[in-house]
Amino acid sequence: MSERGIEALQAEHEEVLVVARSLSEAEWAAPSDCDGWRVQDVIAHLANTFRMAVDPASMPAPVPGDIEATQAVHAEAHRDWSPAEVLADYEDMATKGVAMFAGFQGPEFAELTFPMDNAGEYLLHLLPDAFTFDHFCHLRNDILTPHGPVDRAAPPADDLRVGVTVGWLLGGVPQMSGPALTEATVGPLGLRLTGPGGGEWTIQPAEDEGLVSVVEGLSEDAKATATSSTLDFVLWSTHRRPWTDHVQVEGDTTLAAPVLNAIHVY
């Protein structure tokens, strides 16, 4: 179960509210670090992710096989809303969504899964982890400086929030990165993430016709280890910035580089 995910999501939801309630008209309209999205569109996207869970019938038709394209369509549907409408909608959808996700933490839901189109399929009780990542990443990297346009102090990046965020991303690596990562991973690659929520893992090659796996700890068989901070991992693993700017590779770079190129999570 993911009680930590619920706690982290509630904390990140409050951080988004604090920033959103403080925005000026110009800041709502400012271009975010998400290409083509204003700050207002990012907040609308966060509301829409909750809406996909609590009221999916109200959403425009999805783009089959492309979850990111679907999210762009959903954001476009609310592009003409006023900032006040977007904020009120986010408050409403988030309140309903967090309550719903808290209800998924009982043992009766332990084996149930939810599909995420081309991003894969995941255990239902991990929904708050996914939404924690979405809030954590969009707020800090797309809305707030230094990458976004809104000049506010960054919220805390503690073990709880970063740990849940990194856990979701690492869990998504095999399915979200898909065949490109499977083909690129010809040997074990160590991954060391430093700072809050950090640790050590190994990306293991696929067995038979499966996908790669991400296991805790550094394998003795790893011929290379990639090291970055956890906050930088969120940036480069989501392809917001190139991994080459944030990762130090020890060992066989010819083994590591194709794997790092192929990692893409969201």
mmCIF file of C-alpha atoms in Angstrom:
data_model
loop_
_atom_site.group_PDB
_atom_site.id
_atom_site.type_symbol
_atom_site.label_atom_id
_atom_site.label_comp_id
_atom_site.label_asym_id
_atom_site.label_seq_id
_atom_site.Cartn_x
_atom_site.Cartn_y
_atom_site.Cartn_z
ATOM 1 C CA MET A 1 0.000 0.000 0.000
ATOM 2 C CA SER A 2 1.078 3.592 -0.586
ATOM 3 C CA GLU A 3 0.170 5.601 2.494
ATOM 4 C CA ARG A 4 3.403 7.540 1.946
ATOM 5 C CA GLY A 5 2.086 8.432 -1.497
ATOM 6 C CA ILE A 6 -1.095 9.898 -0.019
ATOM 7 C CA GLU A 7 0.912 11.940 2.487
ATOM 8 C CA ALA A 8 3.271 13.191 -0.218
ATOM 9 C CA LEU A 9 0.430 14.032 -2.611
ATOM 10 C CA GLN A 10 -1.426 16.011 0.032
ATOM 11 C CA ALA A 11 1.740 17.984 0.735
ATOM 12 C CA GLU A 12 2.378 18.691 -2.953
ATOM 13 C CA HIS A 13 -1.269 19.596 -3.543
ATOM 14 C CA GLU A 14 -0.975 22.252 -0.819
ATOM 15 C CA GLU A 15 2.209 23.620 -2.398
ATOM 16 C CA VAL A 16 0.475 24.007 -5.766
ATOM 17 C CA LEU A 17 -2.416 25.806 -4.072
ATOM 18 C CA VAL A 18 -0.076 28.217 -2.277
ATOM 19 C CA VAL A 19 1.605 29.176 -5.553
ATOM 20 C CA ALA A 20 -1.569 29.242 -7.651
ATOM 21 C CA ARG A 21 -3.406 31.494 -5.183
ATOM 22 C CA SER A 22 -0.505 33.952 -5.278
ATOM 23 C CA LEU A 23 -0.222 34.301 -9.059
ATOM 24 C CA SER A 24 -0.714 37.616 -10.765
ATOM 25 C CA GLU A 25 -2.634 37.868 -14.038
ATOM 26 C CA ALA A 26 0.669 38.141 -15.908
ATOM 27 C CA GLU A 27 2.080 35.063 -14.163
ATOM 28 C CA TRP A 28 -0.992 32.975 -15.022
ATOM 29 C CA ALA A 29 -0.443 33.884 -18.676
ATOM 30 C CA ALA A 30 3.354 33.455 -18.702
ATOM 31 C CA PRO A 31 4.871 30.655 -20.838
ATOM 32 C CA SER A 32 5.843 27.695 -18.674
ATOM 33 C CA ASP A 33 8.781 25.381 -19.343
ATOM 34 C CA CYS A 34 6.291 22.940 -20.918
ATOM 35 C CA ASP A 35 6.455 23.786 -24.609
ATOM 36 C CA GLY A 36 3.274 25.571 -25.697
ATOM 37 C CA TRP A 37 1.704 25.663 -22.228
ATOM 38 C CA ARG A 38 1.169 28.734 -20.107
ATOM 39 C CA VAL A 39 1.352 28.468 -16.316
ATOM 40 C CA GLN A 40 -2.454 28.407 -16.448
ATOM 41 C CA ASP A 41 -2.373 25.372 -18.745
ATOM 42 C CA VAL A 42 -0.082 23.485 -16.378
ATOM 43 C CA ILE A 43 -2.494 24.031 -13.483
ATOM 44 C CA ALA A 44 -5.384 22.980 -15.742
ATOM 45 C CA HIS A 45 -3.424 19.832 -16.629
ATOM 46 C CA LEU A 46 -3.011 18.972 -12.937
ATOM 47 C CA ALA A 47 -6.767 19.386 -12.484
ATOM 48 C CA ASN A 48 -7.443 17.240 -15.533
ATOM 49 C CA THR A 49 -5.307 14.381 -14.285
ATOM 50 C CA PHE A 50 -7.567 14.221 -11.232
ATOM 51 C CA ARG A 51 -10.630 14.570 -13.495
ATOM 52 C CA MET A 52 -9.499 11.518 -15.484
ATOM 53 C CA ALA A 53 -9.938 9.542 -12.263
ATOM 54 C CA VAL A 54 -13.062 11.106 -10.759
ATOM 55 C CA ASP A 55 -15.072 12.120 -13.856
ATOM 56 C CA PRO A 56 -13.545 10.549 -16.996
ATOM 57 C CA ALA A 57 -16.767 10.848 -19.020
ATOM 58 C CA SER A 58 -16.444 14.647 -18.951
ATOM 59 C CA MET A 59 -13.097 14.577 -20.778
ATOM 60 C CA PRO A 60 -12.535 14.891 -24.556
ATOM 61 C CA ALA A 61 -11.812 11.665 -26.418
ATOM 62 C CA PRO A 62 -8.263 10.409 -25.823
ATOM 63 C CA VAL A 63 -5.585 10.005 -28.479
ATOM 64 C CA PRO A 64 -5.216 6.214 -28.727
ATOM 65 C CA GLY A 65 -1.755 4.958 -27.854
ATOM 66 C CA ASP A 66 -0.305 8.299 -26.735
ATOM 67 C CA ILE A 67 -0.954 9.441 -23.171
ATOM 68 C CA GLU A 68 1.039 12.653 -23.573
ATOM 69 C CA ALA A 69 -0.947 13.644 -26.686
ATOM 70 C CA THR A 70 -4.149 12.915 -24.758
ATOM 71 C CA GLN A 71 -3.033 15.218 -21.956
ATOM 72 C CA ALA A 72 -2.373 17.983 -24.483
ATOM 73 C CA VAL A 73 -5.903 17.585 -25.899
ATOM 74 C CA HIS A 74 -7.362 17.760 -22.397
ATOM 75 C CA ALA A 75 -5.429 20.928 -21.548
ATOM 76 C CA GLU A 76 -6.534 22.555 -24.803
ATOM 77 C CA ALA A 77 -10.186 21.946 -23.880
ATOM 78 C CA HIS A 78 -9.825 24.394 -20.980
ATOM 79 C CA ARG A 79 -7.527 26.877 -22.643
ATOM 80 C CA ASP A 80 -10.156 29.635 -22.758
ATOM 81 C CA TRP A 81 -11.047 29.394 -19.074
ATOM 82 C CA SER A 82 -10.183 32.296 -16.792
ATOM 83 C CA PRO A 83 -7.488 31.843 -14.129
ATOM 84 C CA ALA A 84 -10.206 31.945 -11.473
ATOM 85 C CA GLU A 85 -12.067 29.108 -13.195
ATOM 86 C CA VAL A 86 -8.893 27.050 -13.510
ATOM 87 C CA LEU A 87 -8.009 27.540 -9.854
ATOM 88 C CA ALA A 88 -11.529 26.681 -8.640
ATOM 89 C CA ASP A 89 -11.552 23.602 -10.861
ATOM 90 C CA TYR A 90 -8.177 22.450 -9.572
ATOM 91 C CA GLU A 91 -9.309 22.871 -5.959
ATOM 92 C CA ASP A 92 -12.461 20.829 -6.643
ATOM 93 C CA MET A 93 -10.860 18.038 -8.682
ATOM 94 C CA ALA A 94 -7.875 17.670 -6.357
ATOM 95 C CA THR A 95 -10.048 17.431 -3.250
ATOM 96 C CA LYS A 96 -12.153 14.691 -4.845
ATOM 97 C CA GLY A 97 -9.122 12.897 -6.275
ATOM 98 C CA VAL A 98 -7.081 12.742 -3.087
ATOM 99 C CA ALA A 99 -10.113 11.378 -1.220
ATOM 100 C CA MET A 100 -10.630 8.728 -3.908
ATOM 101 C CA PHE A 101 -6.985 7.645 -3.863
ATOM 102 C CA ALA A 102 -6.995 7.356 -0.079
ATOM 103 C CA GLY A 103 -9.830 4.864 -0.465
ATOM 104 C CA PHE A 104 -7.669 2.682 -2.725
ATOM 105 C CA GLN A 105 -5.204 1.897 0.071
ATOM 106 C CA GLY A 106 -7.194 -0.981 1.625
ATOM 107 C CA PRO A 107 -6.173 -4.637 1.179
ATOM 108 C CA GLU A 108 -9.099 -5.264 -1.172
ATOM 109 C CA PHE A 109 -7.372 -3.083 -3.770
ATOM 110 C CA ALA A 110 -3.888 -4.575 -3.386
ATOM 111 C CA GLU A 111 -3.869 -6.517 -6.677
ATOM 112 C CA LEU A 112 -5.984 -4.201 -8.833
ATOM 113 C CA THR A 113 -4.278 -2.299 -11.642
ATOM 114 C CA PHE A 114 -4.956 0.763 -13.785
ATOM 115 C CA PRO A 115 -3.898 1.259 -17.444
ATOM 116 C CA MET A 116 -1.916 4.279 -18.606
ATOM 117 C CA ASP A 117 -2.099 3.661 -22.347
ATOM 118 C CA ASN A 118 1.414 3.543 -23.814
ATOM 119 C CA ALA A 119 2.926 4.272 -20.378
ATOM 120 C CA GLY A 120 2.025 0.786 -19.133
ATOM 121 C CA GLU A 121 -0.140 -0.698 -16.395
ATOM 122 C CA TYR A 122 0.366 -0.160 -12.653
ATOM 123 C CA LEU A 123 -1.057 -1.157 -9.297
ATOM 124 C CA LEU A 124 -4.063 0.958 -8.371
ATOM 125 C CA HIS A 125 -2.762 1.880 -4.931
ATOM 126 C CA LEU A 126 0.192 3.630 -6.617
ATOM 127 C CA LEU A 127 -2.025 6.339 -8.140
ATOM 128 C CA PRO A 128 -1.053 8.881 -5.445
ATOM 129 C CA ASP A 129 2.624 8.226 -6.237
ATOM 130 C CA ALA A 130 2.007 9.046 -9.900
ATOM 131 C CA PHE A 131 0.179 12.245 -9.000
ATOM 132 C CA THR A 132 2.854 13.228 -6.483
ATOM 133 C CA PHE A 133 5.424 13.019 -9.264
ATOM 134 C CA ASP A 134 3.237 15.061 -11.612
ATOM 135 C CA HIS A 135 2.767 17.824 -9.035
ATOM 136 C CA PHE A 136 6.382 17.768 -7.853
ATOM 137 C CA CYS A 137 7.797 17.926 -11.364
ATOM 138 C CA HIS A 138 5.443 20.470 -12.940
ATOM 139 C CA LEU A 139 5.556 22.885 -10.022
ATOM 140 C CA ARG A 140 9.319 22.944 -9.554
ATOM 141 C CA ASN A 141 10.480 22.521 -13.133
ATOM 142 C CA ASP A 142 7.782 24.067 -15.327
ATOM 143 C CA ILE A 143 6.215 26.803 -13.188
ATOM 144 C CA LEU A 144 8.847 28.012 -10.721
ATOM 145 C CA THR A 145 12.239 29.503 -11.520
ATOM 146 C CA PRO A 146 14.937 28.798 -12.586
ATOM 147 C CA HIS A 147 13.283 26.858 -15.444
ATOM 148 C CA GLY A 148 9.770 28.286 -15.180
ATOM 149 C CA PRO A 149 8.668 31.951 -15.136
ATOM 150 C CA VAL A 150 7.294 32.319 -11.595
ATOM 151 C CA ASP A 151 9.781 33.683 -9.076
ATOM 152 C CA ARG A 152 8.885 32.032 -5.766
ATOM 153 C CA ALA A 153 10.919 30.041 -3.268
ATOM 154 C CA ALA A 154 10.901 26.354 -4.154
ATOM 155 C CA PRO A 155 8.907 24.152 -1.753
ATOM 156 C CA PRO A 156 10.776 21.629 0.408
ATOM 157 C CA ALA A 157 12.293 18.677 -1.409
ATOM 158 C CA ASP A 158 12.390 16.170 1.442
ATOM 159 C CA ASP A 159 12.810 12.411 1.621
ATOM 160 C CA LEU A 160 9.054 11.852 1.594
ATOM 161 C CA ARG A 161 8.177 13.812 -1.535
ATOM 162 C CA VAL A 162 11.347 13.097 -3.483
ATOM 163 C CA GLY A 163 11.322 9.461 -2.405
ATOM 164 C CA VAL A 164 7.766 8.942 -3.663
ATOM 165 C CA THR A 165 8.553 10.821 -6.887
ATOM 166 C CA VAL A 166 11.735 8.870 -7.604
ATOM 167 C CA GLY A 167 10.045 5.600 -6.658
ATOM 168 C CA TRP A 168 7.297 6.229 -9.205
ATOM 169 C CA LEU A 169 9.795 7.112 -11.941
ATOM 170 C CA LEU A 170 12.003 4.088 -11.317
ATOM 171 C CA GLY A 171 8.951 1.847 -11.269
ATOM 172 C CA GLY A 172 7.918 3.301 -14.621
ATOM 173 C CA VAL A 173 11.310 2.968 -16.337
ATOM 174 C CA PRO A 174 10.749 -0.508 -17.861
ATOM 175 C CA GLN A 175 7.269 0.107 -19.322
ATOM 176 C CA MET A 176 7.491 3.818 -20.158
ATOM 177 C CA SER A 177 10.899 3.577 -21.835
ATOM 178 C CA GLY A 178 9.766 0.396 -23.561
ATOM 179 C CA PRO A 179 11.530 -1.420 -26.414
ATOM 180 C CA ALA A 180 14.115 1.323 -26.947
ATOM 181 C CA LEU A 181 15.488 0.774 -23.441
ATOM 182 C CA THR A 182 15.212 -3.013 -23.723
ATOM 183 C CA GLU A 183 17.329 -2.975 -26.877
ATOM 184 C CA ALA A 184 19.857 -0.519 -25.431
ATOM 185 C CA THR A 185 20.456 -2.430 -22.185
ATOM 186 C CA VAL A 186 23.016 -5.088 -23.139
ATOM 187 C CA GLY A 187 24.495 -5.290 -19.628
ATOM 188 C CA PRO A 188 23.661 -4.183 -16.083
ATOM 189 C CA LEU A 189 23.965 -0.437 -15.457
ATOM 190 C CA GLY A 190 24.311 0.915 -11.936
ATOM 191 C CA LEU A 191 22.290 4.002 -11.059
ATOM 192 C CA ARG A 192 23.272 6.104 -8.035
ATOM 193 C CA LEU A 193 20.960 8.967 -7.069
ATOM 194 C CA THR A 194 22.177 11.327 -4.385
ATOM 195 C CA GLY A 195 20.300 13.663 -2.073
ATOM 196 C CA PRO A 196 16.792 13.387 -0.583
ATOM 197 C CA GLY A 197 15.042 10.183 -1.621
ATOM 198 C CA GLY A 198 18.241 8.836 -3.108
ATOM 199 C CA GLY A 199 19.761 5.392 -3.206
ATOM 200 C CA GLU A 200 21.393 2.867 -5.518
ATOM 201 C CA TRP A 201 19.780 0.661 -8.141
ATOM 202 C CA THR A 202 20.719 -1.502 -11.113
ATOM 203 C CA ILE A 203 19.008 -1.541 -14.492
ATOM 204 C CA GLN A 204 19.128 -5.185 -15.538
ATOM 205 C CA PRO A 205 18.795 -6.441 -19.126
ATOM 206 C CA ALA A 206 15.532 -8.090 -20.132
ATOM 207 C CA GLU A 207 15.133 -11.819 -19.846
ATOM 208 C CA ASP A 208 13.610 -13.735 -22.770
ATOM 209 C CA GLU A 209 10.969 -11.475 -24.388
ATOM 210 C CA GLY A 210 10.387 -9.254 -21.345
ATOM 211 C CA LEU A 211 11.405 -5.759 -20.346
ATOM 212 C CA VAL A 212 14.376 -4.492 -18.382
ATOM 213 C CA SER A 213 14.074 -4.531 -14.598
ATOM 214 C CA VAL A 214 15.171 -1.985 -12.008
ATOM 215 C CA VAL A 215 16.386 -3.644 -8.810
ATOM 216 C CA GLU A 216 17.623 -2.079 -5.599
ATOM 217 C CA GLY A 217 21.369 -2.079 -4.989
ATOM 218 C CA LEU A 218 24.399 -1.938 -7.271
ATOM 219 C CA SER A 219 25.119 -5.208 -9.029
ATOM 220 C CA GLU A 220 28.664 -6.542 -8.945
ATOM 221 C CA ASP A 221 28.205 -7.329 -12.633
ATOM 222 C CA ALA A 222 27.611 -3.703 -13.593
ATOM 223 C CA LYS A 223 30.386 -2.442 -15.859
ATOM 224 C CA ALA A 224 29.298 1.194 -15.442
ATOM 225 C CA THR A 225 27.528 3.357 -12.882
ATOM 226 C CA ALA A 226 25.617 6.570 -13.637
ATOM 227 C CA THR A 227 25.394 9.128 -10.828
ATOM 228 C CA SER A 228 23.218 12.221 -10.501
ATOM 229 C CA SER A 229 21.198 13.975 -7.837
ATOM 230 C CA THR A 230 17.575 12.959 -7.374
ATOM 231 C CA LEU A 231 16.341 16.403 -8.433
ATOM 232 C CA ASP A 232 18.437 16.252 -11.595
ATOM 233 C CA PHE A 233 17.112 12.736 -12.245
ATOM 234 C CA VAL A 234 13.595 14.161 -12.420
ATOM 235 C CA LEU A 235 14.828 16.644 -15.037
ATOM 236 C CA TRP A 236 16.755 14.315 -17.320
ATOM 237 C CA SER A 237 14.677 11.155 -17.017
ATOM 238 C CA THR A 238 11.616 13.143 -18.202
ATOM 239 C CA HIS A 239 13.651 14.608 -21.076
ATOM 240 C CA ARG A 240 13.326 18.166 -19.819
ATOM 241 C CA ARG A 241 17.107 18.474 -19.947
ATOM 242 C CA PRO A 242 19.797 16.211 -21.479
ATOM 243 C CA TRP A 243 21.291 13.612 -19.184
ATOM 244 C CA THR A 244 24.749 14.598 -20.379
ATOM 245 C CA ASP A 245 24.424 17.857 -18.408
ATOM 246 C CA HIS A 246 23.600 16.126 -15.123
ATOM 247 C CA VAL A 247 25.069 12.608 -15.021
ATOM 248 C CA GLN A 248 28.574 11.401 -14.264
ATOM 249 C CA VAL A 249 29.397 7.974 -15.663
ATOM 250 C CA GLU A 250 32.044 5.766 -14.118
ATOM 251 C CA GLY A 251 33.163 2.767 -16.151
ATOM 252 C CA ASP A 252 32.097 1.708 -19.628
ATOM 253 C CA THR A 253 30.498 4.769 -21.232
ATOM 254 C CA THR A 254 29.717 2.815 -24.419
ATOM 255 C CA LEU A 255 27.434 0.597 -22.322
ATOM 256 C CA ALA A 256 25.945 3.421 -20.278
ATOM 257 C CA ALA A 257 25.223 6.065 -22.926
ATOM 258 C CA PRO A 258 22.649 4.098 -24.983
ATOM 259 C CA VAL A 259 20.772 3.173 -21.799
ATOM 260 C CA LEU A 260 20.691 6.756 -20.540
ATOM 261 C CA ASN A 261 19.594 7.970 -23.965
ATOM 262 C CA ALA A 262 16.680 5.511 -23.930
ATOM 263 C CA ILE A 263 15.346 6.262 -20.452
ATOM 264 C CA HIS A 264 12.158 8.323 -20.753
ATOM 265 C CA VAL A 265 9.567 8.487 -17.970
ATOM 266 C CA TYR A 266 6.520 10.683 -17.436
#
